[in-house]
Short mmCIF file of C-alpha atoms in Angstrom, two decimals:
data_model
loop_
_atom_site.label_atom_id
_atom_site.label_comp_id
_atom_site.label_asym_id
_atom_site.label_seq_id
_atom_site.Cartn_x
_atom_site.Cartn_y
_atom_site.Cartn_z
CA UNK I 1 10.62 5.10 9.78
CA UNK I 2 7.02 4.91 8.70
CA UNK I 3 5.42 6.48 5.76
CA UNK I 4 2.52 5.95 3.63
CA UNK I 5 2.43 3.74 0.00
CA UNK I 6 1.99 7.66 -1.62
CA UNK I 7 5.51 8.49 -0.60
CA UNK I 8 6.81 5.14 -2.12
CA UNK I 9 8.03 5.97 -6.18
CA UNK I 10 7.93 3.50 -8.76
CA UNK I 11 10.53 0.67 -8.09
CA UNK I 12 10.44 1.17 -4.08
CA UNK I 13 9.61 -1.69 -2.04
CA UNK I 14 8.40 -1.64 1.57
CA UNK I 15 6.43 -3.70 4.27
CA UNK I 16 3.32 -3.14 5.55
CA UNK I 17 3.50 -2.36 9.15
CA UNK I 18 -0.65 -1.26 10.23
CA UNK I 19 -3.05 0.76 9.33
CA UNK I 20 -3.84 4.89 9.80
CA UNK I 21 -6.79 5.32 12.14
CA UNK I 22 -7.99 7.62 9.41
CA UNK I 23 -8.77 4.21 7.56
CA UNK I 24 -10.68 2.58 9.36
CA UNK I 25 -13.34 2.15 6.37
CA UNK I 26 -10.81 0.23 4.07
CA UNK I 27 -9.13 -1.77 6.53
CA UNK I 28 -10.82 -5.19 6.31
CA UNK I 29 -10.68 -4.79 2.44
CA UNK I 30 -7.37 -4.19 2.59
CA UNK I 31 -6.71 -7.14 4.91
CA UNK I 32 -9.36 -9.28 2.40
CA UNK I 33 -6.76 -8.26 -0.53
CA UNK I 34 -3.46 -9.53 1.30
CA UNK I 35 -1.79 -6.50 2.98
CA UNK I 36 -1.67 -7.36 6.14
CA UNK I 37 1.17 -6.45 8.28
CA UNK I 38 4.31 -7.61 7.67
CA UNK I 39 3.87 -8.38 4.07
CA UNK I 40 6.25 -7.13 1.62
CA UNK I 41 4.78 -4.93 -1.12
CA UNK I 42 6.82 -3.04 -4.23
CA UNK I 43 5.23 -0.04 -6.18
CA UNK I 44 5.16 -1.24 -9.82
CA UNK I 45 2.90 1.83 -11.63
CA UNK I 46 1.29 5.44 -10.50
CA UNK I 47 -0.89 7.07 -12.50
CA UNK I 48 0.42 10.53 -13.66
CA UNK I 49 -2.25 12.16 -11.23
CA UNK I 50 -1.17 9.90 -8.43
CA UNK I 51 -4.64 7.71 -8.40
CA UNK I 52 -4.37 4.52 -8.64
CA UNK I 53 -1.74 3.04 -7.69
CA UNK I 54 -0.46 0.02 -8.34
CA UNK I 55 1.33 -2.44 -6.27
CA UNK I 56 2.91 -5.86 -6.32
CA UNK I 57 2.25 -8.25 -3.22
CA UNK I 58 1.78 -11.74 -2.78
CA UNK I 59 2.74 -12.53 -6.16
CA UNK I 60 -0.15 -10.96 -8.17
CA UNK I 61 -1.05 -7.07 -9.20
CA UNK I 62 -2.95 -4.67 -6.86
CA UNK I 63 -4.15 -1.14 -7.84
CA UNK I 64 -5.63 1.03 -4.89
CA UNK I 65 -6.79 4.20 -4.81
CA UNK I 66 -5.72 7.13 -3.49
CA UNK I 67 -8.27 6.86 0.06
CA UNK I 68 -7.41 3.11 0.59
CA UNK I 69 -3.36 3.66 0.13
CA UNK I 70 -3.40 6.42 2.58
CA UNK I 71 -5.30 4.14 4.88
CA UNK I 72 -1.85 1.83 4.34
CA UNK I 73 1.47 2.40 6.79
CA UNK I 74 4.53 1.05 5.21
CA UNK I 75 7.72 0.93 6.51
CA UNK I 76 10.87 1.61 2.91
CA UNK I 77 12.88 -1.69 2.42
CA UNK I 78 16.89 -1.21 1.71
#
């Protein structure tokens, strides 16, 4: 089942699996900064008003705001 990184809590880890056609804008950043599909991701921090969030992938930190994670589809990880 899909969702998007802002339905992910703290500790959750999931895999990237496209992009919303809402976010179109932030999709070659997002691709520039490692999440493309299939790339595992965990949710480390969220700010107490939801914006940033921060993410682990590829071994280093990643904090994305609100607009570019709902441009991100994400599929939970078991």
């Amino acid at each position: 089942m899909n969702a998007k990184l802002k339905d992910l809590a703290v500790g959750d880890r999931a895999v990237v699996v496209g992009f919303a056609d809402s976010g179109k804008a932030y999709r070659q950043k997002l691709l520039s900064m490692g999440l493309t599909p299939g790339t595992e991701i965990s949710v480390t921090r969220v700010a107490p008003m939801g914006d940033p969030v921060e993410i682990r992938v590829r071994g280093f930190a990643l904090s994305l705001r609100k607009a570019e994670a709902d441009a991100l589809n994400v599929r939970r990880v078991v």
